[in-house]
């Protein structure tokens, strides 16, 4: 009798349960690495970082308005988003170009899971954009001259734009199996932007665009913006989720959870659309009217030396900079102007919206000087001109109407104390030159400077300051008289006569006689 040894049969099945999502995340990491190495993304990323570095080195950015800076972070991310859209679209279509689609049928990762992996591959690019936006805004906020308050919702627009464009690239690849679909869609998008966006007066259709900067040259206080920033961020979030989930749905992921998520994201998008389509709130319009017509109700006044400086709440820290300019100008003045008490009023006209720049009318109140919400760069000599004109003529309205020889005194008072007077002279002129007749800029209305007056001012600004200051103080009464001719002012200040007859100089020297 023989004995048979029996060996139990072992199961050939897997010893561990399948983990399809681990494969999804692995594929997402691979595709994200491939996306980062594309030429288009690398080029835009380098351009983005170089642009941020360039911004940090500009002197005109020493006095940033943070409610403008947050909107300024939204432009370059559009380029990043477009590069991501093209890159991820090509990645999804890679298997078709390489004729490897049929090999995917033997894999455990279904097509909809591969689509989810491509959607997740966009996340690192979104995080990169978020870091750049944070660095750009934080750098501006840490500057000593920063004013205002940024909005987290406005800062979120840049990263959300990259996310939206990235998932659009995935959806396009699943709907149209051609590498030309994404570039054609990009052209249609840019063409449609010309008709949808309206920066000067954005309606509800403009807010369907990912980015609506709506910026004029005059910064508004943050409580006067009236932008539906939070609703717009909600709209972009819902739209990005809807597009991403729709891509998964059309790839075969027709589970109950996916369908419910698509419906929920669509509802979120519609809520954002409705919320951002309400226009400027009535309370914001009333606040803009109040700040424009009766700003004294919302401004705070601070004393610096002999003068008073009235600013909107977010600009009170800047009054010391205004005082330094006023003191510098007033120290060069003679007579009673050297000790006159001035009132510097910060003014805006916000009644016509963010995208418009309304011209401020000059004040008729004695001793009142206008300053705007911008500062730094050319705004400093322009404000100095306004202060000098009030010291010479008594009020801003009279200062903007001056066309006689008093302009020489005004210009020297405004620019004579500058560290680089000739550069300041060039910056305050509309034609950016230091010769010939020109328009002089100020916070309110402009005025004209004749060629002869320009020559005299340029001569004075190249002389040592002390040699001119004594003559200005000693001859103050005659220099500030409307009856004094340009030739006489040049003689009093020691400037040689022009190379023409004296009678011609008398006739053509004043801008009001030209």
Short mmCIF file of C-alpha atoms in Angstrom, two decimals:
data_model
loop_
_atom_site.label_atom_id
_atom_site.label_comp_id
_atom_site.label_asym_id
_atom_site.label_seq_id
_atom_site.Cartn_x
_atom_site.Cartn_y
_atom_site.Cartn_z
CA UNK A 1 0.00 0.00 0.00
CA UNK A 2 1.48 3.31 -1.05
CA UNK A 3 1.05 6.63 0.63
CA UNK A 4 0.32 9.72 -1.49
CA UNK A 5 1.50 13.11 -0.31
CA UNK A 6 -0.97 15.84 -1.06
CA UNK A 7 0.08 19.49 -1.31
CA UNK A 8 -2.67 22.02 -0.75
CA UNK A 9 -3.40 24.17 -3.75
CA UNK A 10 -2.51 27.86 -3.17
CA UNK A 11 -4.67 30.62 -4.44
CA UNK A 12 -3.26 32.52 -7.41
CA UNK A 13 -5.11 35.68 -6.46
CA UNK A 14 -3.44 38.84 -5.10
CA UNK A 15 -2.35 38.81 -1.50
CA UNK A 16 -3.17 42.55 -1.09
CA UNK A 17 -6.24 44.46 -2.25
CA UNK A 18 -5.69 46.58 -5.39
CA UNK A 19 -4.80 50.24 -4.85
CA UNK A 20 -5.83 52.09 -8.02
CA UNK A 21 -5.54 55.53 -6.40
CA UNK A 22 -1.89 54.91 -5.56
CA UNK A 23 -1.32 54.44 -9.28
CA UNK A 24 -3.28 57.63 -9.97
CA UNK A 25 -1.08 59.66 -7.63
CA UNK A 26 2.08 58.09 -9.07
CA UNK A 27 0.97 58.99 -12.58
CA UNK A 28 0.08 62.50 -11.43
CA UNK A 29 3.56 63.00 -9.98
CA UNK A 30 5.15 61.78 -13.21
CA UNK A 31 2.98 64.04 -15.40
CA UNK A 32 3.58 67.02 -13.12
CA UNK A 33 7.33 66.52 -13.48
CA UNK A 34 6.98 66.25 -17.25
CA UNK A 35 4.83 69.39 -17.33
CA UNK A 36 7.40 71.39 -15.37
CA UNK A 37 10.08 70.43 -17.90
CA UNK A 38 8.20 71.66 -20.99
CA UNK A 39 9.82 74.56 -22.78
CA UNK A 40 6.70 76.73 -22.64
CA UNK A 41 6.24 76.35 -18.88
CA UNK A 42 9.93 76.82 -18.09
CA UNK A 43 10.07 79.96 -20.22
CA UNK A 44 7.01 81.52 -18.63
CA UNK A 45 8.16 80.53 -15.12
CA UNK A 46 11.56 82.18 -15.63
CA UNK A 47 9.84 85.27 -17.07
CA UNK A 48 7.48 85.37 -14.09
CA UNK A 49 10.28 85.22 -11.51
CA UNK A 50 12.39 87.76 -13.41
CA UNK A 51 9.43 90.13 -13.57
CA UNK A 52 8.94 89.92 -9.79
CA UNK A 53 12.64 90.60 -9.20
CA UNK A 54 12.50 93.56 -11.59
CA UNK A 55 9.50 95.01 -9.72
CA UNK A 56 11.36 94.90 -6.42
CA UNK A 57 14.20 97.03 -7.83
CA UNK A 58 12.05 99.90 -9.14
CA UNK A 59 12.06 103.12 -7.11
CA UNK A 60 8.55 104.03 -8.21
CA UNK A 61 7.37 100.96 -6.31
CA UNK A 62 8.54 102.35 -2.96
CA UNK A 63 5.04 103.59 -2.16
CA UNK A 64 2.75 100.71 -3.21
CA UNK A 65 -1.03 100.78 -2.77
CA UNK A 66 -1.83 97.28 -1.59
CA UNK A 67 -5.38 97.20 -2.96
CA UNK A 68 -3.78 97.81 -6.37
CA UNK A 69 -0.89 95.40 -5.79
CA UNK A 70 -3.23 92.45 -5.21
CA UNK A 71 -4.90 93.10 -8.58
CA UNK A 72 -1.46 93.54 -10.13
CA UNK A 73 -0.67 89.90 -9.30
CA UNK A 74 -3.35 88.63 -11.71
CA UNK A 75 -1.82 89.41 -15.11
CA UNK A 76 1.24 87.14 -15.44
CA UNK A 77 -0.57 84.02 -14.06
CA UNK A 78 -2.71 84.14 -17.22
CA UNK A 79 0.44 83.39 -19.24
CA UNK A 80 1.36 80.62 -16.81
CA UNK A 81 -2.14 79.17 -17.17
CA UNK A 82 -1.97 79.20 -20.95
CA UNK A 83 1.40 77.43 -20.90
CA UNK A 84 -0.02 74.82 -18.50
CA UNK A 85 -3.10 74.35 -20.70
CA UNK A 86 -1.00 73.64 -23.79
CA UNK A 87 1.39 71.38 -21.87
CA UNK A 88 -1.23 69.25 -20.16
CA UNK A 89 -3.25 68.99 -23.37
CA UNK A 90 -0.25 67.51 -25.16
CA UNK A 91 0.39 65.18 -22.22
CA UNK A 92 -3.15 63.75 -22.37
CA UNK A 93 -2.79 63.21 -26.14
CA UNK A 94 0.68 61.68 -25.87
CA UNK A 95 -0.62 58.11 -26.08
CA UNK A 96 -2.53 58.92 -29.26
CA UNK A 97 0.52 60.48 -30.90
CA UNK A 98 2.64 57.48 -29.88
CA UNK A 99 -0.08 54.96 -30.87
CA UNK A 100 -0.10 53.34 -27.42
CA UNK A 101 -3.79 53.78 -26.58
CA UNK A 102 -4.54 50.10 -27.12
CA UNK A 103 -1.98 49.07 -24.51
CA UNK A 104 -3.87 50.97 -21.82
CA UNK A 105 -6.74 48.49 -22.03
CA UNK A 106 -4.72 45.89 -20.13
CA UNK A 107 -3.94 48.25 -17.23
CA UNK A 108 -5.87 48.34 -13.97
CA UNK A 109 -6.10 52.14 -14.11
CA UNK A 110 -9.26 53.03 -15.98
CA UNK A 111 -9.31 55.95 -18.45
CA UNK A 112 -11.22 58.20 -16.05
CA UNK A 113 -8.60 57.61 -13.36
CA UNK A 114 -5.87 58.55 -15.84
CA UNK A 115 -7.83 61.74 -16.54
CA UNK A 116 -7.96 62.42 -12.80
CA UNK A 117 -4.18 61.99 -12.68
CA UNK A 118 -3.73 64.58 -15.44
CA UNK A 119 -6.00 66.97 -13.53
CA UNK A 120 -3.91 66.47 -10.38
CA UNK A 121 -0.71 67.10 -12.36
CA UNK A 122 -1.77 70.76 -12.66
CA UNK A 123 -1.64 71.28 -8.87
CA UNK A 124 2.16 71.91 -8.60
CA UNK A 125 1.89 74.67 -11.22
CA UNK A 126 -0.96 76.20 -9.20
CA UNK A 127 1.15 76.06 -6.04
CA UNK A 128 4.10 77.64 -7.88
CA UNK A 129 1.84 80.52 -8.94
CA UNK A 130 0.51 80.90 -5.40
CA UNK A 131 4.06 81.17 -4.07
CA UNK A 132 4.96 83.82 -6.66
CA UNK A 133 1.81 85.81 -5.88
CA UNK A 134 2.56 85.62 -2.16
CA UNK A 135 6.15 86.77 -2.64
CA UNK A 136 5.12 89.65 -4.88
CA UNK A 137 2.46 90.93 -2.51
CA UNK A 138 4.46 90.36 0.68
CA UNK A 139 7.46 92.23 -0.73
CA UNK A 140 5.24 95.24 -1.46
CA UNK A 141 3.46 95.05 1.90
CA UNK A 142 6.76 95.10 3.82
CA UNK A 143 7.93 98.34 2.22
CA UNK A 144 7.87 101.31 4.63
CA UNK A 145 5.83 103.40 2.18
CA UNK A 146 3.07 100.81 1.66
CA UNK A 147 -0.53 101.93 2.17
CA UNK A 148 -3.93 100.27 2.01
CA UNK A 149 -5.08 96.69 2.44
CA UNK A 150 -4.93 93.70 0.11
CA UNK A 151 -7.73 91.21 -0.48
CA UNK A 152 -7.18 87.43 -0.13
CA UNK A 153 -9.89 86.89 -2.75
CA UNK A 154 -8.04 89.09 -5.26
CA UNK A 155 -4.78 87.26 -4.52
CA UNK A 156 -6.48 83.91 -5.14
CA UNK A 157 -7.42 84.86 -8.72
CA UNK A 158 -3.94 84.16 -10.14
CA UNK A 159 -3.62 80.56 -8.87
CA UNK A 160 -7.27 79.84 -9.69
CA UNK A 161 -6.69 81.06 -13.25
CA UNK A 162 -3.82 78.61 -13.68
CA UNK A 163 -6.01 75.81 -12.29
CA UNK A 164 -8.86 76.71 -14.63
CA UNK A 165 -6.71 76.80 -17.75
CA UNK A 166 -4.95 73.58 -16.78
CA UNK A 167 -8.14 71.54 -16.38
CA UNK A 168 -9.48 73.12 -19.58
CA UNK A 169 -6.51 71.56 -21.36
CA UNK A 170 -7.48 68.15 -19.98
CA UNK A 171 -11.14 68.53 -20.99
CA UNK A 172 -10.25 69.68 -24.52
CA UNK A 173 -8.02 66.63 -24.98
CA UNK A 174 -10.85 64.32 -23.93
CA UNK A 175 -13.42 66.04 -26.14
CA UNK A 176 -11.29 66.66 -29.25
CA UNK A 177 -8.49 64.19 -29.95
CA UNK A 178 -6.29 66.69 -31.76
CA UNK A 179 -3.25 68.70 -30.70
CA UNK A 180 -4.63 71.68 -32.61
CA UNK A 181 -7.71 72.00 -30.37
CA UNK A 182 -5.96 73.80 -27.51
CA UNK A 183 -4.17 76.41 -29.71
CA UNK A 184 -7.41 77.11 -31.58
CA UNK A 185 -9.26 77.45 -28.29
CA UNK A 186 -6.56 79.85 -27.11
CA UNK A 187 -7.10 82.04 -30.17
CA UNK A 188 -10.87 82.02 -29.65
CA UNK A 189 -10.35 82.89 -25.99
CA UNK A 190 -8.17 85.89 -26.80
CA UNK A 191 -10.56 87.02 -29.51
CA UNK A 192 -13.55 86.74 -27.19
CA UNK A 193 -11.70 88.69 -24.49
CA UNK A 194 -11.78 91.74 -26.73
CA UNK A 195 -15.57 91.74 -26.66
CA UNK A 196 -16.27 90.44 -23.15
CA UNK A 197 -13.84 92.49 -21.05
CA UNK A 198 -14.45 96.18 -20.46
CA UNK A 199 -11.86 97.55 -18.02
CA UNK A 200 -13.32 101.06 -17.88
CA UNK A 201 -16.86 100.01 -17.01
CA UNK A 202 -17.11 96.25 -16.41
CA UNK A 203 -20.59 94.80 -16.60
CA UNK A 204 -21.63 91.32 -15.53
CA UNK A 205 -20.28 89.78 -18.74
CA UNK A 206 -16.79 91.14 -18.01
CA UNK A 207 -16.74 89.18 -14.77
CA UNK A 208 -17.09 85.93 -16.71
CA UNK A 209 -13.44 86.49 -17.69
CA UNK A 210 -10.88 85.02 -15.26
CA UNK A 211 -9.15 88.38 -14.72
CA UNK A 212 -10.85 91.78 -14.40
CA UNK A 213 -8.22 94.27 -13.19
CA UNK A 214 -10.38 97.42 -13.55
CA UNK A 215 -7.57 99.85 -12.71
CA UNK A 216 -7.24 103.56 -13.40
CA UNK A 217 -4.32 105.83 -12.58
CA UNK A 218 -5.90 107.00 -9.34
CA UNK A 219 -5.86 104.46 -6.49
CA UNK A 220 -9.05 104.33 -4.41
CA UNK A 221 -9.30 103.61 -0.69
CA UNK A 222 -10.02 99.92 -0.21
CA UNK A 223 -13.55 100.55 1.10
CA UNK A 224 -14.45 102.35 -2.15
CA UNK A 225 -13.47 99.56 -4.56
CA UNK A 226 -16.85 97.82 -4.66
CA UNK A 227 -15.41 94.83 -6.53
CA UNK A 228 -17.14 91.43 -6.05
CA UNK A 229 -13.76 89.81 -5.42
CA UNK A 230 -15.04 87.06 -3.10
CA UNK A 231 -17.87 86.13 -5.49
CA UNK A 232 -15.42 86.08 -8.40
CA UNK A 233 -13.06 83.75 -6.53
CA UNK A 234 -16.03 81.48 -5.76
CA UNK A 235 -17.01 81.55 -9.45
CA UNK A 236 -13.49 80.58 -10.57
CA UNK A 237 -13.31 77.81 -7.96
CA UNK A 238 -16.65 76.35 -9.01
CA UNK A 239 -15.83 76.64 -12.72
CA UNK A 240 -12.44 74.93 -12.32
CA UNK A 241 -14.02 72.08 -10.33
CA UNK A 242 -16.83 71.75 -12.87
CA UNK A 243 -14.42 71.54 -15.83
CA UNK A 244 -12.17 69.04 -14.03
CA UNK A 245 -15.07 66.79 -13.00
CA UNK A 246 -16.62 67.05 -16.45
CA UNK A 247 -13.35 65.80 -17.93
CA UNK A 248 -13.49 62.81 -15.57
CA UNK A 249 -17.15 62.22 -16.47
CA UNK A 250 -16.60 62.18 -20.24
CA UNK A 251 -13.67 59.78 -19.72
CA UNK A 252 -15.98 57.14 -18.28
CA UNK A 253 -16.12 58.04 -14.61
CA UNK A 254 -19.91 57.98 -14.50
CA UNK A 255 -20.24 57.04 -10.85
CA UNK A 256 -22.89 58.53 -8.61
CA UNK A 257 -20.25 60.45 -6.67
CA UNK A 258 -18.80 62.02 -9.84
CA UNK A 259 -22.23 62.96 -11.17
CA UNK A 260 -23.20 64.54 -7.85
CA UNK A 261 -19.89 66.44 -7.74
CA UNK A 262 -20.44 67.76 -11.27
CA UNK A 263 -23.89 69.02 -10.30
CA UNK A 264 -22.56 70.58 -7.09
CA UNK A 265 -19.68 72.35 -8.82
CA UNK A 266 -22.06 73.68 -11.48
CA UNK A 267 -24.33 75.03 -8.75
CA UNK A 268 -21.29 76.64 -7.07
CA UNK A 269 -20.34 78.29 -10.37
CA UNK A 270 -23.83 79.67 -10.89
CA UNK A 271 -23.92 81.05 -7.35
CA UNK A 272 -20.64 82.86 -8.07
CA UNK A 273 -22.00 84.22 -11.38
CA UNK A 274 -25.11 85.59 -9.70
CA UNK A 275 -23.13 87.05 -6.80
CA UNK A 276 -20.63 88.90 -9.02
CA UNK A 277 -23.25 90.24 -11.43
CA UNK A 278 -24.87 92.64 -8.97
CA UNK A 279 -22.74 95.65 -9.98
CA UNK A 280 -21.42 98.27 -7.61
CA UNK A 281 -23.33 98.18 -4.28
CA UNK A 282 -25.39 101.25 -3.44
CA UNK A 283 -23.52 101.77 -0.17
CA UNK A 284 -20.24 101.86 -2.10
CA UNK A 285 -21.64 104.45 -4.50
CA UNK A 286 -22.73 106.56 -1.52
CA UNK A 287 -19.29 106.22 0.06
CA UNK A 288 -17.61 107.26 -3.21
CA UNK A 289 -19.85 110.33 -3.41
CA UNK A 290 -19.04 111.26 0.18
CA UNK A 291 -15.28 110.84 -0.29
CA UNK A 292 -15.37 112.92 -3.48
CA UNK A 293 -17.71 115.77 -2.51
CA UNK A 294 -17.27 116.01 1.28
CA UNK A 295 -13.93 114.31 1.99
CA UNK A 296 -13.57 116.17 5.28
CA UNK A 297 -16.13 113.73 6.71
CA UNK A 298 -13.81 110.75 6.22
CA UNK A 299 -10.32 112.26 6.38
CA UNK A 300 -8.10 112.57 9.44
CA UNK A 301 -5.91 115.64 9.93
CA UNK A 302 -2.42 115.50 11.46
CA UNK A 303 -0.18 118.43 12.39
CA UNK A 304 3.40 118.45 11.15
CA UNK A 305 5.32 121.59 12.04
CA UNK A 306 3.44 124.71 10.97
CA UNK A 307 0.99 123.01 8.62
CA UNK A 308 -1.90 120.54 8.72
CA UNK A 309 -2.17 117.40 6.60
CA UNK A 310 -5.56 115.77 6.01
CA UNK A 311 -5.54 112.23 4.59
CA UNK A 312 -7.84 109.27 4.13
CA UNK A 313 -7.40 106.68 6.91
CA UNK A 314 -5.12 104.36 4.93
CA UNK A 315 -2.76 107.22 4.00
CA UNK A 316 -2.20 108.90 7.37
CA UNK A 317 1.25 107.32 7.59
CA UNK A 318 2.28 109.18 4.46
CA UNK A 319 1.68 112.67 5.85
CA UNK A 320 5.28 112.89 7.08
CA UNK A 321 6.51 112.49 3.48
CA UNK A 322 4.20 115.30 2.34
CA UNK A 323 5.42 117.49 5.21
CA UNK A 324 9.05 116.97 4.19
CA UNK A 325 8.31 118.31 0.70
CA UNK A 326 6.30 121.27 1.99
CA UNK A 327 9.03 122.22 4.48
CA UNK A 328 11.68 121.99 1.76
CA UNK A 329 9.70 124.30 -0.52
CA UNK A 330 8.72 126.71 2.22
CA UNK A 331 12.28 127.04 3.51
CA UNK A 332 13.23 128.60 0.15
CA UNK A 333 10.38 131.11 0.17
CA UNK A 334 10.64 134.70 1.38
CA UNK A 335 8.31 137.19 3.04
CA UNK A 336 5.26 135.86 4.84
CA UNK A 337 5.23 132.75 2.64
CA UNK A 338 8.20 131.39 4.57
CA UNK A 339 6.09 131.07 7.72
CA UNK A 340 2.62 130.68 6.20
CA UNK A 341 0.37 127.92 7.50
CA UNK A 342 -0.73 125.51 4.76
CA UNK A 343 -3.41 122.84 4.74
CA UNK A 344 -2.64 119.83 2.58
CA UNK A 345 -5.79 117.98 1.55
CA UNK A 346 -5.77 114.52 0.02
CA UNK A 347 -8.48 114.44 -2.63
CA UNK A 348 -9.95 111.99 -5.13
CA UNK A 349 -12.95 111.92 -7.44
CA UNK A 350 -14.31 108.39 -7.15
CA UNK A 351 -17.80 109.04 -8.49
CA UNK A 352 -17.12 107.60 -11.95
CA UNK A 353 -15.61 104.25 -11.03
CA UNK A 354 -12.21 102.61 -10.81
CA UNK A 355 -11.45 102.65 -14.51
CA UNK A 356 -11.76 106.42 -14.97
CA UNK A 357 -9.41 109.24 -13.99
CA UNK A 358 -11.39 112.38 -13.26
CA UNK A 359 -9.44 115.65 -13.22
CA UNK A 360 -9.49 117.39 -9.84
CA UNK A 361 -10.44 121.04 -9.88
CA UNK A 362 -7.98 123.34 -8.09
CA UNK A 363 -9.02 124.62 -4.67
CA UNK A 364 -9.96 128.27 -4.19
CA UNK A 365 -9.42 128.22 -0.41
CA UNK A 366 -6.38 130.25 0.69
CA UNK A 367 -3.44 128.13 1.76
CA UNK A 368 -4.95 124.79 0.70
CA UNK A 369 -2.84 122.36 -1.35
CA UNK A 370 -4.10 119.19 -3.07
CA UNK A 371 -2.30 115.85 -2.94
CA UNK A 372 -3.45 112.62 -4.56
CA UNK A 373 -3.37 108.98 -3.50
CA UNK A 374 -0.28 108.23 -5.62
CA UNK A 375 3.17 109.09 -4.31
CA UNK A 376 6.77 108.61 -5.32
CA UNK A 377 8.44 109.21 -8.67
CA UNK A 378 7.00 112.14 -10.62
CA UNK A 379 4.22 112.71 -8.08
CA UNK A 380 6.71 114.30 -5.66
CA UNK A 381 7.84 117.26 -7.86
CA UNK A 382 4.23 117.70 -9.07
CA UNK A 383 3.09 118.13 -5.46
CA UNK A 384 6.01 120.49 -4.82
CA UNK A 385 4.82 122.64 -7.76
CA UNK A 386 1.33 122.80 -6.23
CA UNK A 387 2.72 123.85 -2.85
CA UNK A 388 4.98 126.49 -4.41
CA UNK A 389 2.13 127.94 -6.48
CA UNK A 390 0.01 128.37 -3.35
CA UNK A 391 2.88 130.10 -1.53
CA UNK A 392 3.34 132.52 -4.44
CA UNK A 393 -0.28 133.21 -5.44
CA UNK A 394 -2.29 132.37 -2.30
CA UNK A 395 -4.49 129.54 -3.63
CA UNK A 396 -4.40 126.69 -6.15
CA UNK A 397 -6.89 128.22 -8.55
CA UNK A 398 -4.81 131.36 -8.93
CA UNK A 399 -1.66 129.25 -9.20
CA UNK A 400 -2.95 127.25 -12.18
CA UNK A 401 -3.95 130.49 -13.95
CA UNK A 402 -0.51 132.11 -13.63
CA UNK A 403 1.21 132.71 -16.96
CA UNK A 404 3.54 135.58 -16.11
CA UNK A 405 7.05 135.77 -14.64
CA UNK A 406 5.89 134.39 -11.28
CA UNK A 407 6.16 130.96 -12.87
CA UNK A 408 9.94 131.24 -12.64
CA UNK A 409 9.72 131.72 -8.88
CA UNK A 410 7.19 128.91 -8.52
CA UNK A 411 9.33 126.44 -10.43
CA UNK A 412 12.51 127.31 -8.57
CA UNK A 413 10.79 127.01 -5.18
CA UNK A 414 9.38 123.62 -6.17
CA UNK A 415 12.57 122.14 -7.59
CA UNK A 416 15.44 124.13 -6.10
CA UNK A 417 15.59 121.93 -2.99
CA UNK A 418 15.66 118.63 -4.91
CA UNK A 419 18.79 116.47 -4.80
CA UNK A 420 18.72 116.35 -8.63
CA UNK A 421 16.83 119.50 -9.71
CA UNK A 422 17.27 119.03 -13.45
CA UNK A 423 15.87 115.50 -13.39
CA UNK A 424 12.92 116.71 -11.34
CA UNK A 425 12.42 119.55 -13.84
CA UNK A 426 12.37 117.04 -16.68
CA UNK A 427 9.93 114.77 -14.85
CA UNK A 428 7.44 117.50 -14.06
CA UNK A 429 7.20 118.59 -17.72
CA UNK A 430 4.85 116.75 -20.06
CA UNK A 431 7.46 116.53 -22.82
CA UNK A 432 10.22 115.21 -20.47
CA UNK A 433 12.69 117.84 -21.69
CA UNK A 434 14.44 120.86 -20.19
CA UNK A 435 14.18 123.22 -23.14
CA UNK A 436 11.42 124.99 -25.03
CA UNK A 437 7.85 125.68 -24.03
CA UNK A 438 6.05 122.89 -22.20
CA UNK A 439 3.09 121.88 -20.07
CA UNK A 440 3.81 121.62 -16.34
CA UNK A 441 2.02 118.87 -14.40
CA UNK A 442 0.43 119.27 -10.98
CA UNK A 443 -2.07 117.30 -8.86
CA UNK A 444 -4.92 119.40 -10.32
CA UNK A 445 -4.78 121.40 -13.56
CA UNK A 446 -1.70 121.88 -15.70
CA UNK A 447 -0.19 125.21 -16.74
CA UNK A 448 2.18 126.39 -19.46
CA UNK A 449 5.80 127.45 -19.23
CA UNK A 450 7.24 129.49 -22.07
CA UNK A 451 10.58 128.80 -23.73
CA UNK A 452 12.19 131.85 -22.10
CA UNK A 453 10.84 130.93 -18.67
CA UNK A 454 12.15 127.40 -19.21
CA UNK A 455 15.61 128.77 -20.03
CA UNK A 456 15.68 130.92 -16.90
CA UNK A 457 14.50 128.11 -14.63
CA UNK A 458 17.07 125.70 -16.08
CA UNK A 459 19.84 128.28 -15.49
CA UNK A 460 18.72 128.77 -11.89
CA UNK A 461 18.52 125.05 -11.14
CA UNK A 462 22.12 124.60 -12.27
CA UNK A 463 23.38 127.32 -9.92
CA UNK A 464 24.31 126.59 -6.28
CA UNK A 465 21.14 126.66 -4.19
CA UNK A 466 22.46 129.13 -1.63
CA UNK A 467 23.36 131.67 -4.31
CA UNK A 468 19.77 131.80 -5.59
CA UNK A 469 17.98 131.42 -2.24
CA UNK A 470 19.35 134.68 -0.87
CA UNK A 471 18.23 136.64 -3.94
CA UNK A 472 14.75 135.07 -3.84
CA UNK A 473 14.25 136.00 -0.20
CA UNK A 474 15.66 139.52 -0.66
CA UNK A 475 13.55 140.31 -3.75
CA UNK A 476 10.47 138.29 -2.77
CA UNK A 477 7.94 141.08 -3.17
CA UNK A 478 9.06 141.99 -6.68
CA UNK A 479 9.50 138.36 -7.75
CA UNK A 480 5.92 137.50 -6.76
CA UNK A 481 4.30 140.56 -8.33
CA UNK A 482 2.22 139.94 -11.48
CA UNK A 483 3.55 143.24 -12.86
CA UNK A 484 7.18 142.07 -12.94
CA UNK A 485 8.36 141.03 -16.40
CA UNK A 486 10.27 137.87 -17.18
CA UNK A 487 13.33 139.87 -18.21
CA UNK A 488 13.27 141.72 -14.85
CA UNK A 489 13.02 138.41 -12.94
CA UNK A 490 16.02 137.08 -14.84
CA UNK A 491 17.97 140.24 -13.97
CA UNK A 492 17.01 140.04 -10.27
CA UNK A 493 18.13 136.42 -10.04
CA UNK A 494 21.37 136.95 -11.94
CA UNK A 495 20.48 135.03 -15.12
CA UNK A 496 22.06 136.41 -18.34
CA UNK A 497 19.68 137.88 -20.91
CA UNK A 498 18.73 135.83 -23.93
CA UNK A 499 20.51 136.26 -27.26
CA UNK A 500 17.87 138.56 -28.69
CA UNK A 501 16.75 142.14 -28.35
CA UNK A 502 15.43 143.22 -24.98
CA UNK A 503 12.08 144.25 -26.39
CA UNK A 504 11.59 140.79 -27.94
CA UNK A 505 12.39 139.21 -24.61
CA UNK A 506 9.79 141.41 -22.93
CA UNK A 507 7.23 140.47 -25.54
CA UNK A 508 7.79 136.71 -25.71
CA UNK A 509 9.05 135.94 -22.22
CA UNK A 510 5.67 135.27 -20.59
CA UNK A 511 3.61 132.24 -21.54
CA UNK A 512 0.36 134.25 -21.26
CA UNK A 513 1.58 136.66 -23.95
CA UNK A 514 2.51 133.97 -26.49
#
